[in-house]
Amino acid sequence: MLVQQQTIQFSEHSTLYDLIVPKENILRKINDLIDFSFIYDELLNKYCTTNGRMAESPVRMFKYLLLKTIYTVSDVDVVERSRYDMSFKYFLDMNPEDDVINSSSLTKFRKLRLKDTDLLNLLINKTVTIAVEKGIIRSKSIIVDATHTLSRSNPFLAIEVLRERSKLLRKTVYTFDDQFKERMPEKNTDNDLEKELAYCKELETRIENEPSISSIPAVKEKLNLLKETVEDTQENLTLSKDTDAKIGHKSAESSFFGYKTHLAMTEERIITAAVVTSGEKGDGPELPKLLEISQENGVDVDTIIGDAAYSGKENLKITSEQNIKVVARLNPSITQGFRKNEDKFDYNKDADRFVCPAGHLAIRKARQGTKDVGKNQVDTYYFDVEKCKSCPLKEGCYKDGAKTKTYSVSIKSELHQDQMAFQETEYYKEKAKHRYKIEAKNSELKNVHGYDRAISYGITNMQMQGALAIFTVNLKRILKLM
């Protein structure tokens, strides 16, 4: 049960916060910057207001998840730290003497309360609104790009992840007591997941039985991480494959298994829109959505800055209708001609290849025709015909018995001709210098806030992870520019 009216709890110890949590503390700044009551209003209908035991405040539960993203810690550790870290207690609107929640409540909150909520757009809209109100966003340009996130089930097998986490735990223990090696269980050398799970459980037990070691915060964090991995592996023993994740390509030679997050960001480095897709999706087709969401969030756009993936004919047509300039290097291969939408293949600019609707990358390409002589030149892309033979989408795409499967695109179009001329202007060259900013933002999301790998299975959970990570980096950027 959740009460309709939030109450304020007073404590004689609350003045401690003024002494212990300085004004420059980032959590104090975030609390002063944003009113989190919008979370309460958004999730109120997810609770019963007439019966059941009293529920924890949805605002506090959301703040716990935000702390997890800011500091990249596990559920257990964020709750444990909130027990003694006064800045955490202050941020969570707790009295100094208040007890903490059970860490399992965070899992229930994610699954039950945040389900079916458009958290991604909600949080981005909130931060963009704050940035606009405070006059931080002055430019009328958005920079677009996509960053990939590995599925938690790839590229490592479950046994490899367990071994990596147990190794990390052992190394941390040895840092404080190198004599503990003699008390460690014998390592599993077989490629057997059940034996590796048994070894990890025995490792946990032996370390927990030594309070002098297990009570050390650094050891405790690695121990909790291993425990979570063991539990997740047991729960997903037969469902280890992420069914929503797909194979995408970073280049013609390298691939990844996971998701893509398509981003739009202002020149002030405030993310204004995000769309999460499976890994095989192309970057270019998501541009209209990113533009629409950015405009809905209150951003006036007259220029879009991106790479070659965004200079497709459809994108140029949509933007020209709105008098929006596209600062993206023209790649002739993107032209889709007059094909129907269902017959179009996506262009992967990193691999310089097209990807079919089934997610297969072209194996080679060849250019036909002579430049500036007669008809337009055509790029022909060749696909692995053996994959086509057993493809579930082959109807209408591959003819039984055919020895080759190709996809051809015309190089030139009138829109592209105009774009080629625009590429030579000083305005284009000056705006193109801002594109590096989104690469730096992608790096921050991955290296600082754990966005390089999904923490849960499924695209819904990936969207939730993206929402919290983007919300965090936007808040940090706003605080820096104020």
Short mmCIF file of C-alpha atoms in Angstrom, two decimals:
data_model
loop_
_atom_site.label_atom_id
_atom_site.label_comp_id
_atom_site.label_asym_id
_atom_site.label_seq_id
_atom_site.Cartn_x
_atom_site.Cartn_y
_atom_site.Cartn_z
CA MET A 1 0.00 0.00 0.00
CA LEU A 2 1.21 3.51 -0.80
CA VAL A 3 -0.19 6.56 0.92
CA GLN A 4 -1.56 9.27 -1.36
CA GLN A 5 0.21 12.07 0.50
CA GLN A 6 3.95 11.91 1.11
CA THR A 7 4.96 12.83 4.65
CA ILE A 8 8.07 14.57 5.93
CA GLN A 9 9.85 12.88 8.83
CA PHE A 10 11.77 15.09 11.23
CA SER A 11 14.70 14.00 13.39
CA GLU A 12 16.79 15.74 16.02
CA HIS A 13 19.87 14.36 14.23
CA SER A 14 19.09 15.87 10.81
CA THR A 15 21.38 18.83 11.47
CA LEU A 16 24.28 16.42 11.14
CA TYR A 17 23.86 16.57 7.37
CA ASP A 18 24.80 20.27 7.35
CA LEU A 19 28.06 19.39 9.09
CA ILE A 20 28.97 16.20 7.27
CA VAL A 21 27.65 16.59 3.69
CA PRO A 22 29.37 19.62 2.10
CA LYS A 23 27.60 21.92 -0.33
CA GLU A 24 29.86 20.80 -3.21
CA ASN A 25 28.89 17.13 -2.74
CA ILE A 26 27.39 15.88 -6.03
CA LEU A 27 24.45 14.17 -4.32
CA ARG A 28 23.55 17.34 -2.45
CA LYS A 29 23.77 19.27 -5.74
CA ILE A 30 21.50 16.78 -7.51
CA ASN A 31 18.96 16.97 -4.69
CA ASP A 32 18.97 20.77 -4.91
CA LEU A 33 18.74 20.71 -8.72
CA ILE A 34 15.78 18.43 -9.32
CA ASP A 35 12.45 17.74 -7.65
CA PHE A 36 12.03 13.96 -7.75
CA SER A 37 8.29 14.11 -7.01
CA PHE A 38 7.67 13.45 -10.73
CA ILE A 39 8.70 9.84 -10.04
CA TYR A 40 6.03 9.57 -7.35
CA ASP A 41 3.38 10.96 -9.73
CA GLU A 42 4.48 8.64 -12.55
CA LEU A 43 4.41 5.45 -10.45
CA LEU A 44 1.46 6.16 -8.15
CA ASN A 45 -0.91 4.03 -10.24
CA LYS A 46 1.45 1.06 -9.85
CA TYR A 47 0.58 0.79 -6.14
CA CYS A 48 -2.56 -0.05 -4.21
CA THR A 49 -3.69 2.83 -1.98
CA THR A 50 -6.26 0.96 0.13
CA ASN A 51 -4.75 -2.28 1.44
CA GLY A 52 -1.55 -4.22 1.99
CA ARG A 53 1.47 -3.31 4.09
CA MET A 54 3.09 0.09 3.71
CA ALA A 55 5.37 0.28 0.69
CA GLU A 56 8.73 2.01 0.51
CA SER A 57 8.60 5.42 -1.18
CA PRO A 58 8.97 5.02 -4.99
CA VAL A 59 11.14 8.16 -4.99
CA ARG A 60 13.59 6.56 -2.53
CA MET A 61 13.63 3.30 -4.49
CA PHE A 62 14.36 5.20 -7.70
CA LYS A 63 17.16 7.10 -5.96
CA TYR A 64 18.70 3.78 -4.91
CA LEU A 65 18.83 2.76 -8.58
CA LEU A 66 20.33 6.14 -9.47
CA LEU A 67 23.05 5.66 -6.85
CA LYS A 68 23.81 2.26 -8.37
CA THR A 69 24.38 3.93 -11.74
CA ILE A 70 26.41 6.85 -10.40
CA TYR A 71 28.80 4.65 -8.42
CA THR A 72 28.54 1.37 -10.44
CA VAL A 73 27.91 -0.97 -7.49
CA SER A 74 25.66 -3.98 -6.88
CA ASP A 75 22.24 -3.93 -5.21
CA VAL A 76 23.73 -5.33 -2.00
CA ASP A 77 26.54 -2.77 -1.87
CA VAL A 78 24.42 0.30 -2.61
CA VAL A 79 22.09 -0.67 0.27
CA GLU A 80 25.01 -1.46 2.59
CA ARG A 81 26.70 1.84 1.80
CA SER A 82 23.48 3.71 2.51
CA ARG A 83 23.69 2.27 6.03
CA TYR A 84 26.80 4.28 6.94
CA ASP A 85 27.41 6.85 4.18
CA MET A 86 25.77 10.08 5.29
CA SER A 87 25.75 11.55 1.77
CA PHE A 88 23.73 8.52 0.64
CA LYS A 89 21.29 8.92 3.55
CA TYR A 90 20.91 12.61 2.76
CA PHE A 91 20.26 11.90 -0.92
CA LEU A 92 17.71 9.20 -0.02
CA ASP A 93 15.83 11.62 2.29
CA MET A 94 16.51 9.35 5.26
CA ASN A 95 17.04 10.40 8.85
CA PRO A 96 20.53 9.53 10.13
CA GLU A 97 19.12 6.87 12.44
CA ASP A 98 16.79 5.25 9.86
CA ASP A 99 17.31 1.62 8.89
CA VAL A 100 17.88 0.62 5.26
CA ILE A 101 15.79 -1.53 2.91
CA ASN A 102 16.43 -5.15 1.99
CA SER A 103 18.42 -5.25 -1.25
CA SER A 104 15.94 -7.72 -2.79
CA SER A 105 13.35 -4.92 -2.77
CA LEU A 106 15.24 -3.25 -5.62
CA THR A 107 14.68 -6.26 -7.88
CA LYS A 108 10.95 -6.22 -7.11
CA PHE A 109 10.82 -2.47 -7.74
CA ARG A 110 12.42 -2.89 -11.17
CA LYS A 111 10.18 -5.79 -12.17
CA LEU A 112 6.86 -4.65 -10.70
CA ARG A 113 6.87 -0.86 -10.49
CA LEU A 114 8.97 0.20 -13.47
CA LYS A 115 7.39 -2.31 -15.83
CA ASP A 116 5.46 -0.74 -18.74
CA THR A 117 6.74 2.77 -17.98
CA ASP A 118 8.50 4.85 -20.63
CA LEU A 119 11.32 5.61 -18.22
CA LEU A 120 13.82 6.41 -20.97
CA ASN A 121 11.87 9.31 -22.49
CA LEU A 122 10.55 10.43 -19.09
CA LEU A 123 14.01 10.94 -17.61
CA ILE A 124 15.53 12.49 -20.73
CA ASN A 125 12.60 14.92 -21.00
CA LYS A 126 13.06 15.93 -17.37
CA THR A 127 16.76 16.75 -17.73
CA VAL A 128 16.33 18.51 -21.07
CA THR A 129 13.51 20.62 -19.58
CA ILE A 130 15.81 21.66 -16.73
CA ALA A 131 18.63 22.49 -19.17
CA VAL A 132 16.30 24.61 -21.32
CA GLU A 133 14.82 26.43 -18.31
CA LYS A 134 18.28 27.28 -16.99
CA GLY A 135 19.45 28.54 -20.37
CA ILE A 136 22.10 25.85 -20.75
CA ILE A 137 20.97 24.72 -24.21
CA ARG A 138 21.66 27.60 -26.62
CA SER A 139 22.66 25.82 -29.82
CA LYS A 140 20.19 24.60 -32.44
CA SER A 141 22.27 21.61 -33.49
CA ILE A 142 22.01 17.99 -32.43
CA ILE A 143 24.81 15.46 -32.83
CA VAL A 144 23.69 11.89 -33.55
CA ASP A 145 25.45 8.55 -33.18
CA ALA A 146 24.91 5.00 -31.93
CA THR A 147 26.85 3.13 -29.26
CA HIS A 148 26.79 -0.63 -28.79
CA THR A 149 26.29 -2.52 -25.54
CA LEU A 150 27.22 -6.16 -25.19
CA SER A 151 24.57 -8.58 -23.99
CA ARG A 152 25.36 -9.96 -20.55
CA SER A 153 25.45 -13.45 -22.10
CA ASN A 154 28.12 -12.57 -24.65
CA PRO A 155 30.95 -12.78 -25.57
CA PHE A 156 31.79 -14.86 -22.50
CA LEU A 157 30.24 -18.16 -21.55
CA ALA A 158 28.81 -18.41 -18.04
CA ILE A 159 31.82 -20.43 -16.89
CA GLU A 160 34.20 -17.74 -18.19
CA VAL A 161 32.36 -14.99 -16.30
CA LEU A 162 32.45 -17.05 -13.09
CA ARG A 163 36.17 -17.64 -13.47
CA GLU A 164 36.83 -13.95 -14.09
CA ARG A 165 34.81 -12.89 -11.02
CA SER A 166 36.38 -15.55 -8.75
CA LYS A 167 39.83 -14.51 -9.97
CA LEU A 168 39.05 -10.88 -9.14
CA LEU A 169 37.94 -11.91 -5.65
CA ARG A 170 41.09 -13.98 -5.03
CA LYS A 171 43.38 -11.16 -6.17
CA THR A 172 41.63 -8.71 -3.82
CA VAL A 173 41.98 -11.13 -0.90
CA TYR A 174 45.69 -11.66 -1.61
CA THR A 175 46.21 -7.91 -1.53
CA PHE A 176 45.38 -7.95 2.17
CA ASP A 177 46.58 -11.44 3.10
CA ASP A 178 48.86 -13.30 0.69
CA GLN A 179 49.02 -16.25 3.11
CA PHE A 180 45.33 -16.93 2.49
CA LYS A 181 46.31 -18.88 -0.65
CA GLU A 182 46.87 -21.95 1.53
CA ARG A 183 43.22 -21.89 2.65
CA MET A 184 41.70 -21.47 -0.79
CA PRO A 185 39.75 -24.39 -2.33
CA GLU A 186 41.27 -26.26 -5.25
CA LYS A 187 40.44 -24.61 -8.57
CA ASN A 188 38.20 -26.33 -11.10
CA THR A 189 40.20 -27.17 -14.21
CA ASP A 190 37.41 -28.90 -16.12
CA ASN A 191 35.20 -27.10 -18.61
CA ASP A 192 32.17 -28.03 -16.49
CA LEU A 193 29.77 -25.29 -15.38
CA GLU A 194 28.38 -27.30 -12.44
CA LYS A 195 31.88 -27.86 -11.07
CA GLU A 196 32.72 -24.19 -11.48
CA LEU A 197 29.56 -23.20 -9.60
CA ALA A 198 30.51 -25.60 -6.80
CA TYR A 199 34.01 -24.10 -6.66
CA CYS A 200 32.65 -20.53 -6.47
CA LYS A 201 30.26 -21.46 -3.65
CA GLU A 202 33.09 -23.10 -1.73
CA LEU A 203 35.24 -20.01 -2.30
CA GLU A 204 32.45 -17.81 -0.95
CA THR A 205 32.05 -20.01 2.14
CA ARG A 206 35.73 -20.04 3.04
CA ILE A 207 36.09 -16.28 2.73
CA GLU A 208 32.88 -15.62 4.69
CA ASN A 209 34.20 -17.88 7.47
CA GLU A 210 37.12 -15.47 7.91
CA PRO A 211 35.57 -12.23 9.26
CA SER A 212 38.95 -10.51 9.32
CA ILE A 213 39.01 -10.81 5.51
CA SER A 214 35.32 -10.77 4.53
CA SER A 215 34.65 -7.59 6.51
CA ILE A 216 37.10 -5.56 4.40
CA PRO A 217 34.96 -3.33 2.11
CA ALA A 218 36.99 -4.06 -1.05
CA VAL A 219 36.74 -7.82 -0.46
CA LYS A 220 33.07 -7.58 0.43
CA GLU A 221 32.27 -5.80 -2.88
CA LYS A 222 34.01 -8.49 -4.96
CA LEU A 223 32.38 -11.23 -2.87
CA ASN A 224 28.90 -9.79 -3.41
CA LEU A 225 29.62 -9.47 -7.13
CA LEU A 226 30.55 -13.15 -7.32
CA LYS A 227 27.43 -14.10 -5.36
CA GLU A 228 25.19 -12.20 -7.79
CA THR A 229 26.91 -13.88 -10.73
CA VAL A 230 26.42 -17.34 -9.19
CA GLU A 231 22.72 -16.64 -8.53
CA ASP A 232 22.17 -15.27 -12.05
CA THR A 233 23.94 -18.25 -13.61
CA GLN A 234 21.77 -20.69 -11.65
CA GLU A 235 18.55 -18.87 -12.62
CA ASN A 236 19.51 -18.69 -16.30
CA LEU A 237 21.28 -22.03 -16.62
CA THR A 238 19.13 -23.14 -19.54
CA LEU A 239 18.10 -19.65 -20.71
CA SER A 240 21.55 -18.11 -20.95
CA LYS A 241 20.93 -16.61 -24.39
CA ASP A 242 19.47 -13.12 -24.51
CA THR A 243 16.59 -13.56 -26.97
CA ASP A 244 16.26 -9.82 -27.67
CA ALA A 245 19.96 -9.25 -28.40
CA LYS A 246 21.22 -9.64 -31.96
CA ILE A 247 24.56 -9.72 -33.76
CA GLY A 248 25.73 -6.32 -34.96
CA HIS A 249 28.90 -5.30 -36.79
CA LYS A 250 31.50 -2.74 -35.71
CA SER A 251 33.52 -3.33 -38.87
CA ALA A 252 33.68 -5.80 -41.75
CA GLU A 253 35.80 -8.12 -39.58
CA SER A 254 34.44 -7.63 -36.04
CA SER A 255 30.96 -8.16 -34.62
CA PHE A 256 29.20 -8.02 -31.26
CA PHE A 257 26.15 -9.63 -29.69
CA GLY A 258 23.91 -7.16 -27.93
CA TYR A 259 22.13 -3.85 -28.36
CA LYS A 260 22.51 -0.40 -29.89
CA THR A 261 21.54 2.86 -28.24
CA HIS A 262 20.95 5.61 -30.79
CA LEU A 263 21.61 9.03 -29.26
CA ALA A 264 20.99 12.68 -30.08
CA MET A 265 22.95 15.31 -28.15
CA THR A 266 23.27 19.10 -28.26
CA GLU A 267 26.57 20.90 -28.72
CA GLU A 268 26.44 21.55 -24.95
CA ARG A 269 26.61 17.73 -24.50
CA ILE A 270 23.08 17.29 -23.15
CA ILE A 271 21.46 14.11 -24.51
CA THR A 272 18.06 15.03 -25.93
CA ALA A 273 16.81 11.69 -27.29
CA ALA A 274 17.64 7.98 -27.20
CA VAL A 275 16.29 4.88 -28.92
CA VAL A 276 17.38 1.38 -27.88
CA THR A 277 17.35 -1.35 -30.54
CA SER A 278 18.85 -4.79 -31.05
CA GLY A 279 22.42 -4.85 -32.35
CA GLU A 280 21.77 -5.54 -36.02
CA LYS A 281 19.74 -2.37 -36.67
CA GLY A 282 21.22 0.34 -38.86
CA ASP A 283 21.97 3.83 -37.53
CA GLY A 284 20.39 5.90 -40.30
CA PRO A 285 16.76 4.70 -40.01
CA GLU A 286 16.60 5.90 -36.39
CA LEU A 287 17.33 9.55 -37.26
CA PRO A 288 13.66 10.60 -37.75
CA LYS A 289 12.78 9.25 -34.29
CA LEU A 290 15.74 11.01 -32.66
CA LEU A 291 14.78 14.27 -34.35
CA GLU A 292 11.12 13.96 -33.38
CA ILE A 293 11.87 13.13 -29.72
CA SER A 294 14.40 15.98 -29.45
CA GLN A 295 11.85 18.45 -30.81
CA GLU A 296 9.15 17.11 -28.47
CA ASN A 297 11.55 17.64 -25.57
CA GLY A 298 11.75 21.34 -26.42
CA VAL A 299 14.90 21.53 -28.54
CA ASP A 300 14.84 23.78 -31.59
CA VAL A 301 16.83 21.99 -34.34
CA ASP A 302 18.22 23.56 -37.50
CA THR A 303 21.29 21.32 -37.98
CA ILE A 304 21.99 17.60 -37.51
CA ILE A 305 25.61 16.47 -37.18
CA GLY A 306 26.50 12.82 -37.77
CA ASP A 307 28.55 10.35 -39.76
CA ALA A 308 27.94 8.75 -43.15
CA ALA A 309 25.18 6.48 -41.82
CA TYR A 310 22.80 9.46 -41.56
CA SER A 311 23.12 10.83 -45.10
CA GLY A 312 20.57 8.47 -46.67
CA LYS A 313 18.02 9.71 -49.16
CA GLU A 314 15.06 9.39 -46.79
CA ASN A 315 16.86 11.33 -44.05
CA LEU A 316 17.85 14.08 -46.46
CA LYS A 317 14.26 14.28 -47.72
CA ILE A 318 12.76 14.50 -44.21
CA THR A 319 15.24 17.13 -43.04
CA SER A 320 14.97 19.25 -46.20
CA GLU A 321 11.21 19.48 -45.68
CA GLN A 322 11.92 21.08 -42.29
CA ASN A 323 14.80 23.26 -43.57
CA ILE A 324 17.24 21.32 -41.40
CA LYS A 325 20.82 20.97 -42.60
CA VAL A 326 22.54 17.55 -42.34
CA VAL A 327 26.24 17.75 -41.58
CA ALA A 328 27.05 14.14 -42.48
CA ARG A 329 29.62 12.93 -44.98
CA LEU A 330 27.75 11.63 -48.01
CA ASN A 331 28.10 7.94 -48.70
CA PRO A 332 26.60 7.12 -52.13
CA SER A 333 25.86 3.54 -51.13
CA ILE A 334 23.10 4.63 -48.77
CA THR A 335 20.67 5.55 -51.58
CA GLN A 336 17.73 3.13 -51.40
CA GLY A 337 16.12 3.89 -54.77
CA PHE A 338 12.44 3.11 -55.11
CA ARG A 339 12.31 -0.09 -53.09
CA LYS A 340 9.43 -0.73 -50.73
CA ASN A 341 10.20 -0.37 -47.04
CA GLU A 342 9.96 -4.12 -46.44
CA ASP A 343 12.51 -4.75 -49.22
CA LYS A 344 15.11 -2.30 -47.91
CA PHE A 345 18.38 -3.43 -46.37
CA ASP A 346 20.12 -1.37 -43.67
CA TYR A 347 23.51 0.20 -44.32
CA ASN A 348 26.19 -0.45 -41.67
CA LYS A 349 28.64 2.41 -42.00
CA ASP A 350 31.30 0.78 -39.76
CA ALA A 351 31.53 -2.34 -41.94
CA ASP A 352 30.74 -0.41 -45.17
CA ARG A 353 28.27 -3.16 -46.01
CA PHE A 354 24.52 -3.66 -46.12
CA VAL A 355 22.70 -5.88 -43.62
CA CYS A 356 19.67 -7.89 -44.76
CA PRO A 357 16.40 -7.98 -42.72
CA ALA A 358 17.58 -11.27 -41.15
CA GLY A 359 20.70 -9.54 -39.82
CA HIS A 360 23.29 -11.08 -42.19
CA LEU A 361 26.14 -8.85 -43.36
CA ALA A 362 27.15 -8.72 -47.04
CA ILE A 363 30.39 -10.62 -47.64
CA ARG A 364 31.72 -8.38 -50.43
CA LYS A 365 30.80 -5.54 -52.77
CA ALA A 366 31.59 -4.58 -56.36
CA ARG A 367 31.04 -1.36 -58.31
CA GLN A 368 29.53 -1.55 -61.81
CA GLY A 369 29.34 1.06 -64.55
CA THR A 370 31.59 3.99 -65.44
CA LYS A 371 31.65 7.22 -63.50
CA ASP A 372 29.85 10.15 -65.20
CA VAL A 373 29.23 8.07 -68.34
CA GLY A 374 25.69 7.01 -69.27
CA LYS A 375 23.66 5.62 -66.40
CA ASN A 376 24.55 6.08 -62.74
CA GLN A 377 27.11 3.73 -61.27
CA VAL A 378 25.80 0.91 -59.10
CA ASP A 379 27.31 -0.77 -56.04
CA THR A 380 26.40 -4.46 -55.85
CA TYR A 381 26.62 -6.25 -52.49
CA TYR A 382 26.95 -10.04 -52.35
CA PHE A 383 25.52 -12.18 -49.55
CA ASP A 384 26.35 -15.70 -48.35
CA VAL A 385 23.91 -17.81 -50.37
CA GLU A 386 24.21 -20.75 -47.95
CA LYS A 387 22.65 -18.61 -45.23
CA CYS A 388 19.93 -17.50 -47.64
CA LYS A 389 18.93 -21.11 -48.35
CA SER A 390 17.92 -21.74 -44.72
CA CYS A 391 16.78 -18.19 -43.87
CA PRO A 392 13.21 -17.95 -42.44
CA LEU A 393 12.75 -14.66 -44.37
CA LYS A 394 13.86 -15.99 -47.76
CA GLU A 395 10.36 -15.85 -49.31
CA GLY A 396 10.33 -12.97 -51.77
CA CYS A 397 14.02 -12.33 -51.12
CA TYR A 398 15.83 -15.48 -52.29
CA LYS A 399 14.82 -17.73 -55.14
CA ASP A 400 15.42 -21.45 -54.56
CA GLY A 401 18.28 -22.73 -56.66
CA ALA A 402 19.88 -19.32 -57.20
CA LYS A 403 23.67 -19.38 -56.99
CA THR A 404 24.01 -15.81 -55.76
CA LYS A 405 22.12 -13.25 -53.70
CA THR A 406 22.92 -9.60 -54.43
CA TYR A 407 21.66 -6.17 -53.42
CA SER A 408 22.40 -3.20 -55.68
CA VAL A 409 22.13 0.51 -55.01
CA SER A 410 22.41 3.50 -57.33
CA ILE A 411 25.15 5.90 -56.37
CA LYS A 412 23.65 9.26 -57.22
CA SER A 413 20.42 11.12 -56.56
CA GLU A 414 19.37 14.75 -56.76
CA LEU A 415 19.30 15.07 -52.99
CA HIS A 416 22.80 13.65 -52.77
CA GLN A 417 24.01 16.09 -55.39
CA ASP A 418 22.77 18.98 -53.23
CA GLN A 419 24.42 17.39 -50.21
CA MET A 420 27.73 17.10 -52.05
CA ALA A 421 27.66 20.84 -52.71
CA PHE A 422 26.77 21.56 -49.07
CA GLN A 423 29.77 19.51 -47.93
CA GLU A 424 32.09 22.07 -49.49
CA THR A 425 30.72 25.04 -47.52
CA GLU A 426 32.46 26.63 -44.53
CA TYR A 427 29.33 26.13 -42.41
CA TYR A 428 29.51 22.36 -42.97
CA LYS A 429 33.22 22.21 -42.13
CA GLU A 430 32.79 24.26 -38.96
CA LYS A 431 29.83 22.24 -37.66
CA ALA A 432 31.55 18.94 -38.47
CA LYS A 433 34.18 19.80 -35.85
CA HIS A 434 31.60 19.19 -33.10
CA ARG A 435 31.03 15.51 -33.95
CA TYR A 436 33.79 14.28 -31.62
CA LYS A 437 31.70 15.36 -28.62
CA ILE A 438 29.28 12.46 -28.91
CA GLU A 439 32.15 9.97 -29.06
CA ALA A 440 33.34 11.35 -25.71
CA LYS A 441 29.81 11.01 -24.33
CA ASN A 442 29.63 7.38 -25.47
CA SER A 443 32.94 6.76 -23.70
CA GLU A 444 31.61 8.30 -20.47
CA LEU A 445 28.49 6.13 -20.57
CA LYS A 446 30.55 2.99 -21.05
CA ASN A 447 33.68 3.55 -18.97
CA VAL A 448 32.19 5.48 -16.05
CA HIS A 449 28.62 4.19 -15.79
CA GLY A 450 28.90 0.57 -16.94
CA TYR A 451 27.04 0.95 -20.25
CA ASP A 452 29.51 -1.30 -22.08
CA ARG A 453 27.58 -4.41 -20.97
CA ALA A 454 23.91 -5.05 -20.20
CA ILE A 455 23.23 -5.86 -16.55
CA SER A 456 20.01 -7.78 -17.31
CA TYR A 457 18.40 -9.75 -20.11
CA GLY A 458 15.93 -8.28 -22.60
CA ILE A 459 15.47 -5.00 -24.43
CA THR A 460 13.12 -3.65 -21.74
CA ASN A 461 15.83 -3.94 -19.11
CA MET A 462 18.32 -2.45 -21.57
CA GLN A 463 16.04 0.59 -21.94
CA MET A 464 15.86 0.90 -18.15
CA GLN A 465 19.64 0.73 -17.87
CA GLY A 466 19.97 3.34 -20.61
CA ALA A 467 17.43 5.62 -18.93
CA LEU A 468 19.36 5.70 -15.65
CA ALA A 469 22.77 6.06 -17.30
CA ILE A 470 21.64 8.94 -19.56
CA PHE A 471 19.77 10.61 -16.68
CA THR A 472 22.99 10.48 -14.66
CA VAL A 473 25.30 11.94 -17.32
CA ASN A 474 22.79 14.68 -18.14
CA LEU A 475 22.50 15.71 -14.48
CA LYS A 476 26.28 15.77 -14.11
CA ARG A 477 26.63 17.89 -17.25
CA ILE A 478 23.96 20.35 -16.12
CA LEU A 479 25.67 20.77 -12.74
CA LYS A 480 28.99 21.40 -14.46
CA LEU A 481 27.57 24.09 -16.77
CA MET A 482 25.57 25.93 -14.09
#
